[in-house]
Structure formats: structure tokens, C-alpha cells
Short mmCIF file of C-alpha atoms in Angstrom, two decimals:
data_model
loop_
_atom_site.label_atom_id
_atom_site.label_comp_id
_atom_site.label_asym_id
_atom_site.label_seq_id
_atom_site.Cartn_x
_atom_site.Cartn_y
_atom_site.Cartn_z
CA UNK A 1 17.25 17.24 -2.22
CA UNK A 2 18.79 16.34 -5.29
CA UNK A 3 18.03 18.81 -8.04
CA UNK A 4 16.87 16.85 -11.00
CA UNK A 5 17.30 17.80 -14.60
CA UNK A 6 14.90 19.55 -16.57
CA UNK A 7 12.55 17.52 -18.70
CA UNK A 8 12.83 17.98 -22.43
CA UNK A 9 8.99 19.32 -22.82
CA UNK A 10 7.30 21.81 -25.30
CA UNK A 11 7.14 25.04 -24.38
CA UNK A 12 3.25 24.93 -23.57
CA UNK A 13 3.69 22.10 -20.80
CA UNK A 14 5.03 22.89 -17.34
CA UNK A 15 6.22 20.44 -14.58
CA UNK A 16 5.14 20.82 -10.97
CA UNK A 17 4.72 18.93 -7.79
CA UNK A 18 1.42 18.80 -5.82
CA UNK A 19 1.66 18.09 -2.32
CA UNK A 20 -0.44 15.73 0.21
CA UNK A 21 -2.23 13.67 -2.67
CA UNK A 22 -3.19 10.23 -0.76
CA UNK A 23 0.18 10.22 1.12
CA UNK A 24 2.16 11.57 -1.97
CA UNK A 25 3.95 14.26 -3.35
CA UNK A 26 3.16 14.12 -6.85
CA UNK A 27 4.84 15.21 -10.06
CA UNK A 28 2.39 16.33 -12.58
CA UNK A 29 3.11 17.56 -16.13
CA UNK A 30 0.15 20.51 -16.73
CA UNK A 31 -1.02 22.08 -19.98
CA UNK A 32 -3.96 24.88 -20.61
CA UNK A 33 -2.91 26.17 -16.99
CA UNK A 34 -2.98 30.08 -18.23
CA UNK A 35 -6.75 30.41 -17.59
CA UNK A 36 -8.84 29.13 -14.72
CA UNK A 37 -12.23 27.49 -15.17
CA UNK A 38 -11.12 25.18 -18.22
CA UNK A 39 -12.68 21.66 -18.13
CA UNK A 40 -10.17 19.27 -16.87
CA UNK A 41 -8.63 15.97 -18.86
CA UNK A 42 -7.02 13.31 -16.75
CA UNK A 43 -4.20 11.25 -18.57
CA UNK A 44 -2.76 8.20 -16.72
CA UNK A 45 0.48 6.41 -18.27
CA UNK A 46 1.19 2.62 -17.90
CA UNK A 47 4.52 0.38 -17.60
CA UNK A 48 7.28 1.30 -18.15
CA UNK A 49 6.14 4.95 -18.89
CA UNK A 50 5.81 8.39 -17.06
CA UNK A 51 3.71 11.25 -17.33
CA UNK A 52 6.22 12.31 -19.87
CA UNK A 53 4.60 9.61 -22.27
CA UNK A 54 1.78 12.10 -22.82
CA UNK A 55 4.04 15.20 -24.00
CA UNK A 56 2.62 14.81 -27.51
CA UNK A 57 -0.72 14.82 -27.20
CA UNK A 58 -0.99 17.34 -24.13
CA UNK A 59 -0.43 20.10 -26.54
CA UNK A 60 -3.37 19.85 -28.87
CA UNK A 61 -5.76 18.95 -25.97
CA UNK A 62 -4.73 22.20 -24.25
CA UNK A 63 -5.13 24.31 -27.52
CA UNK A 64 -9.12 22.94 -27.95
CA UNK A 65 -9.64 24.34 -24.51
CA UNK A 66 -8.76 21.83 -21.71
CA UNK A 67 -6.92 21.82 -18.61
CA UNK A 68 -4.68 18.56 -19.10
CA UNK A 69 -3.03 17.06 -15.93
CA UNK A 70 -0.68 13.97 -16.49
CA UNK A 71 0.67 12.53 -13.19
CA UNK A 72 3.66 10.17 -12.56
CA UNK A 73 1.74 7.82 -10.64
CA UNK A 74 2.25 6.10 -7.39
CA UNK A 75 5.54 4.04 -7.76
CA UNK A 76 6.89 6.09 -10.62
CA UNK A 77 9.41 8.74 -11.49
CA UNK A 78 9.46 11.76 -9.65
CA UNK A 79 6.27 11.31 -7.54
CA UNK A 80 7.47 10.49 -3.89
CA UNK A 81 6.00 8.87 -1.14
CA UNK A 82 5.58 5.42 -1.96
CA UNK A 83 7.99 2.48 -0.55
CA UNK A 84 10.41 1.20 -3.33
CA UNK A 85 10.67 -2.08 -1.50
CA UNK A 86 9.82 -5.53 -2.60
CA UNK A 87 8.61 -6.29 1.06
CA UNK A 88 6.86 -3.01 1.50
CA UNK A 89 2.72 -2.81 1.59
CA UNK A 90 1.46 -4.02 -1.78
CA UNK A 91 -2.17 -2.60 -0.42
CA UNK A 92 -0.99 0.80 -1.35
CA UNK A 93 -0.37 -0.19 -5.10
CA UNK A 94 -4.14 -1.85 -5.52
CA UNK A 95 -6.48 -0.30 -7.77
CA UNK A 96 -8.89 1.33 -5.94
CA UNK A 97 -5.78 3.30 -4.07
CA UNK A 98 -4.67 4.15 -7.37
CA UNK A 99 -8.11 5.34 -8.38
CA UNK A 100 -8.11 7.37 -4.72
CA UNK A 101 -4.54 8.76 -6.01
CA UNK A 102 -6.67 10.34 -9.51
CA UNK A 103 -9.44 11.69 -7.36
CA UNK A 104 -7.29 13.61 -5.08
CA UNK A 105 -5.19 15.02 -7.61
CA UNK A 106 -8.33 15.98 -9.60
CA UNK A 107 -9.65 17.70 -6.50
CA UNK A 108 -6.50 19.23 -5.32
CA UNK A 109 -6.42 21.10 -8.84
CA UNK A 110 -10.23 22.45 -7.81
CA UNK A 111 -12.05 20.36 -10.22
CA UNK A 112 -15.14 18.74 -9.08
CA UNK A 113 -15.12 16.50 -12.06
CA UNK A 114 -13.13 15.93 -15.48
CA UNK A 115 -14.71 15.71 -18.83
CA UNK A 116 -12.48 12.67 -19.35
CA UNK A 117 -9.92 10.31 -17.90
CA UNK A 118 -7.57 8.67 -20.44
CA UNK A 119 -5.49 5.84 -19.34
CA UNK A 120 -2.85 4.07 -21.42
CA UNK A 121 -1.88 0.05 -20.54
CA UNK A 122 -1.65 -0.16 -16.71
CA UNK A 123 -3.20 3.31 -16.86
CA UNK A 124 -6.35 2.28 -18.52
CA UNK A 125 -7.16 -0.37 -15.70
CA UNK A 126 -6.96 2.81 -13.23
CA UNK A 127 -8.93 4.91 -15.83
CA UNK A 128 -11.74 2.16 -16.27
CA UNK A 129 -12.05 1.78 -12.25
CA UNK A 130 -12.34 5.54 -12.15
CA UNK A 131 -15.12 5.37 -14.26
CA UNK A 132 -16.93 2.56 -12.65
CA UNK A 133 -16.32 3.68 -9.12
CA UNK A 134 -16.86 7.38 -9.41
CA UNK A 135 -18.79 8.16 -12.73
CA UNK A 136 -20.02 11.60 -11.25
CA UNK A 137 -16.50 12.63 -11.05
CA UNK A 138 -14.77 10.79 -14.23
CA UNK A 139 -17.61 11.71 -16.63
CA UNK A 140 -16.06 9.68 -19.64
CA UNK A 141 -13.33 7.74 -20.04
CA UNK A 142 -10.66 6.65 -23.06
CA UNK A 143 -9.08 3.49 -22.61
CA UNK A 144 -6.04 2.74 -24.83
CA UNK A 145 -3.92 -0.45 -25.56
CA UNK A 146 -5.44 -2.18 -22.56
CA UNK A 147 -9.28 -3.25 -22.85
CA UNK A 148 -11.22 -3.80 -19.64
CA UNK A 149 -13.27 -6.75 -19.22
CA UNK A 150 -15.20 -5.41 -16.02
CA UNK A 151 -15.14 -6.18 -12.40
CA UNK A 152 -14.81 -9.76 -10.95
CA UNK A 153 -17.68 -11.74 -10.66
CA UNK A 154 -18.84 -12.94 -7.40
CA UNK A 155 -19.92 -16.58 -7.15
CA UNK A 156 -23.50 -16.85 -8.13
CA UNK A 157 -26.40 -19.38 -6.94
CA UNK A 158 -24.13 -21.24 -4.50
CA UNK A 159 -26.14 -21.61 -1.43
CA UNK A 160 -27.49 -25.03 -2.09
CA UNK A 161 -24.64 -26.06 -4.06
CA UNK A 162 -21.66 -28.06 -2.66
CA UNK A 163 -18.76 -26.13 -2.09
CA UNK A 164 -16.45 -26.23 -4.89
CA UNK A 165 -12.32 -26.24 -4.09
CA UNK A 166 -10.73 -23.07 -5.88
CA UNK A 167 -9.47 -23.96 -9.51
CA UNK A 168 -6.05 -23.85 -9.96
CA UNK A 169 -4.84 -22.19 -13.25
CA UNK A 170 -3.05 -24.77 -14.79
CA UNK A 171 -1.75 -22.45 -17.52
CA UNK A 172 1.57 -21.37 -16.04
CA UNK A 173 2.89 -25.15 -15.42
CA UNK A 174 1.42 -26.08 -19.27
CA UNK A 175 3.62 -22.93 -20.51
CA UNK A 176 6.73 -24.23 -18.44
CA UNK A 177 5.85 -28.04 -20.07
CA UNK A 178 5.71 -26.85 -23.26
CA UNK A 179 8.57 -28.13 -25.98
CA UNK A 180 9.92 -24.69 -25.73
CA UNK A 181 9.30 -23.85 -22.11
CA UNK A 182 7.62 -20.52 -21.52
CA UNK A 183 6.42 -18.34 -18.90
CA UNK A 184 3.94 -15.19 -18.43
CA UNK A 185 5.40 -11.94 -18.04
CA UNK A 186 3.34 -10.64 -15.57
CA UNK A 187 4.09 -13.56 -13.15
CA UNK A 188 7.67 -12.93 -14.02
CA UNK A 189 7.31 -9.36 -12.87
CA UNK A 190 5.76 -10.37 -9.81
CA UNK A 191 9.28 -12.21 -8.90
CA UNK A 192 11.56 -10.48 -6.49
CA UNK A 193 14.61 -10.70 -8.85
CA UNK A 194 12.49 -8.76 -11.67
CA UNK A 195 13.49 -5.39 -10.35
CA UNK A 196 17.19 -6.01 -10.71
CA UNK A 197 17.16 -7.99 -13.86
CA UNK A 198 16.01 -4.84 -15.31
CA UNK A 199 17.43 -2.04 -13.15
CA UNK A 200 20.87 -4.00 -13.72
CA UNK A 201 20.52 -4.83 -17.12
CA UNK A 202 23.83 -6.01 -18.53
CA UNK A 203 23.04 -3.61 -21.56
CA UNK A 204 22.11 -1.04 -19.23
CA UNK A 205 18.69 0.79 -18.83
CA UNK A 206 18.80 2.67 -21.57
CA UNK A 207 19.67 0.01 -24.03
CA UNK A 208 17.10 -2.44 -21.83
CA UNK A 209 14.36 0.39 -22.56
CA UNK A 210 15.19 0.88 -26.16
CA UNK A 211 14.78 -2.79 -26.78
CA UNK A 212 11.72 -3.17 -24.81
CA UNK A 213 10.13 -0.16 -26.46
CA UNK A 214 11.31 -1.15 -29.78
CA UNK A 215 10.07 -4.79 -29.66
CA UNK A 216 6.56 -3.62 -28.36
CA UNK A 217 6.13 -1.15 -31.27
CA UNK A 218 5.33 -0.94 -34.98
CA UNK A 219 8.84 -1.08 -35.83
CA UNK A 220 9.13 -4.55 -34.87
CA UNK A 221 7.78 -6.02 -38.15
CA UNK A 222 6.52 -9.24 -36.58
CA UNK A 223 4.18 -7.31 -34.52
CA UNK A 224 1.12 -8.82 -36.32
CA UNK A 225 -1.75 -9.68 -33.91
CA UNK A 226 -4.40 -12.00 -34.14
CA UNK A 227 -7.10 -12.94 -31.56
CA UNK A 228 -6.23 -16.09 -29.58
CA UNK A 229 -8.80 -18.50 -28.98
CA UNK A 230 -8.57 -19.10 -25.32
CA UNK A 231 -6.04 -18.83 -22.07
CA UNK A 232 -4.48 -22.22 -22.99
CA UNK A 233 -0.54 -22.47 -23.11
CA UNK A 234 -0.43 -23.60 -26.62
CA UNK A 235 -2.67 -20.16 -27.49
CA UNK A 236 -0.56 -17.94 -25.06
CA UNK A 237 2.44 -19.38 -26.82
CA UNK A 238 1.88 -17.19 -30.04
CA UNK A 239 2.36 -13.95 -28.13
CA UNK A 240 5.69 -12.41 -28.59
CA UNK A 241 8.30 -13.01 -26.05
CA UNK A 242 7.63 -9.43 -24.23
CA UNK A 243 4.28 -11.20 -23.17
CA UNK A 244 5.20 -14.99 -23.20
CA UNK A 245 8.84 -15.04 -22.21
CA UNK A 246 11.30 -18.18 -22.82
CA UNK A 247 11.10 -19.76 -19.33
CA UNK A 248 15.02 -19.57 -18.79
CA UNK A 249 15.17 -15.80 -19.99
CA UNK A 250 14.79 -12.52 -17.77
CA UNK A 251 13.28 -9.34 -19.55
CA UNK A 252 16.63 -7.83 -20.24
CA UNK A 253 17.59 -11.09 -21.96
CA UNK A 254 14.62 -11.18 -23.85
CA UNK A 255 14.41 -7.71 -25.22
CA UNK A 256 18.07 -7.75 -26.18
CA UNK A 257 17.39 -10.60 -28.58
CA UNK A 258 15.48 -7.67 -30.52
CA UNK A 259 17.69 -4.68 -30.07
CA UNK A 260 17.26 -2.53 -33.21
CA UNK A 261 20.27 -1.49 -35.29
CA UNK A 262 22.07 1.98 -35.05
CA UNK A 263 20.63 2.78 -38.19
CA UNK A 264 17.17 1.96 -37.10
CA UNK A 265 17.47 3.86 -33.78
CA UNK A 266 18.91 6.97 -35.45
CA UNK A 267 16.00 6.81 -37.81
CA UNK A 268 13.35 6.61 -35.09
CA UNK A 269 11.15 9.49 -35.08
CA UNK A 270 8.59 8.78 -32.39
CA UNK A 271 11.06 8.17 -29.43
CA UNK A 272 14.50 9.64 -30.62
CA UNK A 273 17.57 8.67 -28.38
CA UNK A 274 17.39 12.42 -26.58
CA UNK A 275 13.55 11.53 -25.35
CA UNK A 276 14.41 8.24 -24.60
CA UNK A 277 17.39 9.50 -22.25
CA UNK A 278 14.76 10.88 -20.07
CA UNK A 279 13.10 7.73 -19.45
CA UNK A 280 16.12 5.94 -18.80
CA UNK A 281 17.79 8.64 -16.59
CA UNK A 282 14.20 8.16 -14.38
CA UNK A 283 14.48 4.70 -14.20
CA UNK A 284 18.06 4.18 -13.45
CA UNK A 285 17.38 6.40 -10.42
CA UNK A 286 14.33 5.00 -9.35
CA UNK A 287 14.26 1.39 -10.36
CA UNK A 288 11.20 -0.58 -11.59
CA UNK A 289 9.78 -1.92 -8.35
CA UNK A 290 7.12 1.08 -8.05
CA UNK A 291 5.59 -0.02 -11.24
CA UNK A 292 6.15 -3.82 -10.62
CA UNK A 293 4.08 -3.66 -7.72
CA UNK A 294 1.02 -2.96 -9.65
CA UNK A 295 1.58 -6.40 -11.48
CA UNK A 296 1.83 -8.22 -8.23
CA UNK A 297 -1.53 -6.87 -7.23
CA UNK A 298 -3.03 -8.48 -9.98
CA UNK A 299 -1.20 -11.79 -9.85
CA UNK A 300 -1.68 -12.15 -6.00
CA UNK A 301 -5.48 -12.12 -6.38
CA UNK A 302 -5.35 -10.65 -2.98
CA UNK A 303 -7.36 -7.84 -3.86
CA UNK A 304 -10.19 -9.44 -5.59
CA UNK A 305 -12.66 -9.71 -2.76
CA UNK A 306 -12.54 -5.86 -2.78
CA UNK A 307 -13.06 -5.30 -6.36
CA UNK A 308 -15.88 -7.69 -6.37
CA UNK A 309 -17.88 -5.07 -4.29
CA UNK A 310 -18.71 -3.38 -7.91
CA UNK A 311 -19.56 -7.06 -9.24
CA UNK A 312 -22.27 -6.76 -12.12
CA UNK A 313 -21.42 -2.93 -12.57
CA UNK A 314 -21.00 -1.59 -16.06
CA UNK A 315 -19.21 1.68 -17.22
CA UNK A 316 -22.00 3.76 -18.11
CA UNK A 317 -20.32 6.89 -18.98
CA UNK A 318 -19.20 7.42 -22.51
CA UNK A 319 -16.16 5.44 -23.26
CA UNK A 320 -13.92 4.78 -26.29
CA UNK A 321 -11.06 2.42 -26.75
CA UNK A 322 -7.83 3.31 -28.78
CA UNK A 323 -5.03 0.91 -29.62
CA UNK A 324 -2.33 0.42 -32.32
CA UNK A 325 -3.26 -2.05 -34.72
CA UNK A 326 0.19 -3.64 -34.57
CA UNK A 327 -0.57 -4.12 -30.57
CA UNK A 328 -0.70 -7.54 -29.63
CA UNK A 329 -1.80 -6.16 -26.04
CA UNK A 330 -5.39 -6.02 -27.26
CA UNK A 331 -5.68 -9.63 -27.56
CA UNK A 332 -3.17 -10.65 -24.59
CA UNK A 333 -6.33 -11.92 -22.40
CA UNK A 334 -8.59 -13.90 -25.12
CA UNK A 335 -12.23 -12.18 -24.93
CA UNK A 336 -11.65 -9.33 -23.28
CA UNK A 337 -11.70 -6.94 -26.13
CA UNK A 338 -15.11 -8.55 -27.23
CA UNK A 339 -16.21 -8.34 -23.37
CA UNK A 340 -15.59 -4.48 -23.00
CA UNK A 341 -17.81 -3.83 -26.08
CA UNK A 342 -20.70 -6.28 -25.18
CA UNK A 343 -20.95 -6.06 -21.71
CA UNK A 344 -18.46 -4.22 -19.59
CA UNK A 345 -19.45 -0.56 -21.16
CA UNK A 346 -22.48 0.38 -22.14
CA UNK A 347 -22.18 3.47 -23.62
CA UNK A 348 -19.18 2.80 -25.92
CA UNK A 349 -18.88 5.65 -28.67
CA UNK A 350 -15.91 4.18 -30.44
CA UNK A 351 -13.29 1.29 -30.74
CA UNK A 352 -10.32 2.36 -32.88
CA UNK A 353 -7.03 0.53 -34.01
CA UNK A 354 -4.49 2.85 -35.44
CA UNK A 355 -2.40 1.39 -38.55
CA UNK A 356 1.47 2.26 -38.06
CA UNK A 357 1.40 2.06 -34.06
CA UNK A 358 2.24 -0.83 -31.57
CA UNK A 359 1.64 -0.57 -27.94
CA UNK A 360 2.96 3.03 -27.42
CA UNK A 361 -0.06 4.63 -29.65
CA UNK A 362 -0.11 8.06 -28.26
CA UNK A 363 3.90 8.32 -28.71
CA UNK A 364 3.95 6.46 -31.95
CA UNK A 365 0.95 8.06 -33.50
CA UNK A 366 0.25 11.24 -31.28
CA UNK A 367 -1.63 13.43 -34.17
CA UNK A 368 -4.19 10.49 -34.75
CA UNK A 369 -4.73 9.97 -30.90
CA UNK A 370 -5.20 13.67 -30.38
CA UNK A 371 -7.88 13.32 -33.49
CA UNK A 372 -9.56 10.35 -31.77
CA UNK A 373 -9.62 12.12 -28.25
CA UNK A 374 -10.88 15.43 -29.47
CA UNK A 375 -13.57 13.68 -31.66
CA UNK A 376 -14.48 11.53 -28.49
CA UNK A 377 -14.84 14.75 -26.10
CA UNK A 378 -16.84 16.38 -28.52
CA UNK A 379 -19.45 13.74 -28.28
CA UNK A 380 -18.56 12.34 -25.06
CA UNK A 381 -17.77 15.52 -23.01
CA UNK A 382 -19.23 18.63 -22.81
CA UNK A 383 -19.52 19.39 -26.29
CA UNK A 384 -16.35 21.72 -26.44
#
């Protein structure tokens, strides 16, 4: 087995592997491991991130008395046991199997429950389903950057109604027909060529990720989010190109347009090149397909029937939402942030938008994220 380079971590965080987690050898970052019996907090990253994305908040949580675990999730980083091919089993990446991964990891560490599961970006979806499906184990949930609208509904009161054909969503056709033709990034991410476009980006993986992280951060000054009025082409076209792309461009070309200058890169405090180099080395090694499989599960619609098992269920454990104020992600699906607060979560303690942060909130503003998480754990957890 190839020896992988050390991870540039604070001294209070260690890197380790846990075997036999739902078929995976899971790579985990761990803090607060010095004494047994601590309450646990589980941190779940998004795309294109890694457990490493939590390096700045883990020490503060551990110092407050928690055992903090952050895995490279299925499809990512140093976790192995997943199929990297486009034609592999998509079902392994569906949300309920990702919940099973989280459950297995918590159990392997000897915890019957966690005080909180915290998810960022796509990890927010996994965290939400953890809290929805196993509230006995995941006793509170902090969702970050990606709001949760609740489980998909079942058709209702249709026994005596004439059957309706499944409505086709016209939005993709309408986006392509705009005067400036566009496409939605999640459906692009679901295409066969998306991984190669990024893994073999003309600018190289490192500069691709630099452009991507910059474009979605508060450093990109045009990130001034406002709610959209609906799921229509004309409204979605207001989103930046990292969400609604030019039809003829791939993601590497899209972010290359917004590549920051050498001076801006040198001045970056929240993701200096030395730290970005860890991400770029990992993604150069693994490619992006593992993370892209998650998007394909969503866009395919194949796993909606399974999720409808929880139709009408709400997240009833204490919950909170944390995002960057300069993050368009909170509005990319119109009405979802409102639905999360009104119907999907019945015990939402706070909804926080942090100024000076875009999409990478726990990396851009880690002190404020740590403060908010600890305040939430005090109210929503065991009161430590």
C-alpha cells in the first residue's frame, strides 16, 4: 500500500482508520480522544471537501469536552471500499446508505448516541437524514450551508382521481433555451464527463480547486445572495455560474474565468496554498467521481421511493442552521430555507447567517462557527 503524506493538522487532531464500517475502511480525523466517556460530535463534510475541512473547528469542540470525529465520507479522500467507476453501483451512495455509514462509525467508536451531528453542504443532507431516521442516536443536528426541506411527499388522496402522467420538469430545456444558454450544475455533475473535466482540468487540479473555492467564497465580491421567486429558468439564471453554468462550458472552464490573482491568493488567510495543496493532492489521487455519485443519486430520482417511507415525518430533535451570508447555496432551491424553518424542523433553535463567509463557512469563519456550535450544543445537547 502506498504511504500517503502526513496531513497538515493542528497537534490536537489525529488521523486514523477504522475498519469494517458498512464495507468501508474509513479514514477519520479525531479530537478529544485523550479521555474516554466524552459525549460525541460527528462532523460530515460536503463537496469537494474532506474531513480536513473541519480542522479549524475540531480543537474548539474538543476543548469544550467533546469527542469529535470527522470522516472522509464514502467516495472521498483516504476512505476506501467504494467503487470509483461511473458505471459502479449507484445505490451504495444513496442517502440512507450514507446514514448507515455514519451510524456504523458512531457505533464503532463505542457511542450509543451523539450529542450532535453536524453536516456541511451535501453533508448537511446526510446529517438531516441521520436526525430524521435515527433521532435516538443523533440527538441534535446542525445543518450548514444546505437547508433541508423534509422528506419527499407521497401522492395524496388519489384513490378516486384519474391517474396523471408524471410531469416532466421543463426547467432544463428552458435553461438551454435562454438567450444566454445555461445548465444546472447538479445535472452537469451527473454526466459521464464531469469527473474527467475536473480531474484533468487544463489548469491542473490545484488551480481548479483554487478557482472553485474562491468563486464560492466571500472573497468573490459578486456573491450577494437574494431569494429566488421560483424554480424557473429565468429565476435560476440569476445564480452565479458555479450553480447555473453556461451551457457550452464545463466546471473547470467556469471557475477559470474567476481565478483570483497571485496577490489575492497570497493574501488568503482561510485557505492558504499550503492547505489547498492537501486537497489538491488528495483529489489528484482519487478523482472526483466518488463525490459526483452523490449528485447522481439525487438527479436520477431512483431513490425517491425509498425516501418516501418517511413522508410527512419531521426533524424533532433540536436543530440549527448556520451559513455564510455571502452563500448563494441557501437560496439555490427556492423556498427550501423557509420550509426548513416552518415545517421540516419542529425544534429549530437558531438560523444564523455569518457575514464575511461564503459557502465554506467553517473554513472562512471558523471562530464564529465554533462559537455558534458550542452555544447550540449547550442548549440542544446535554448542557455541557
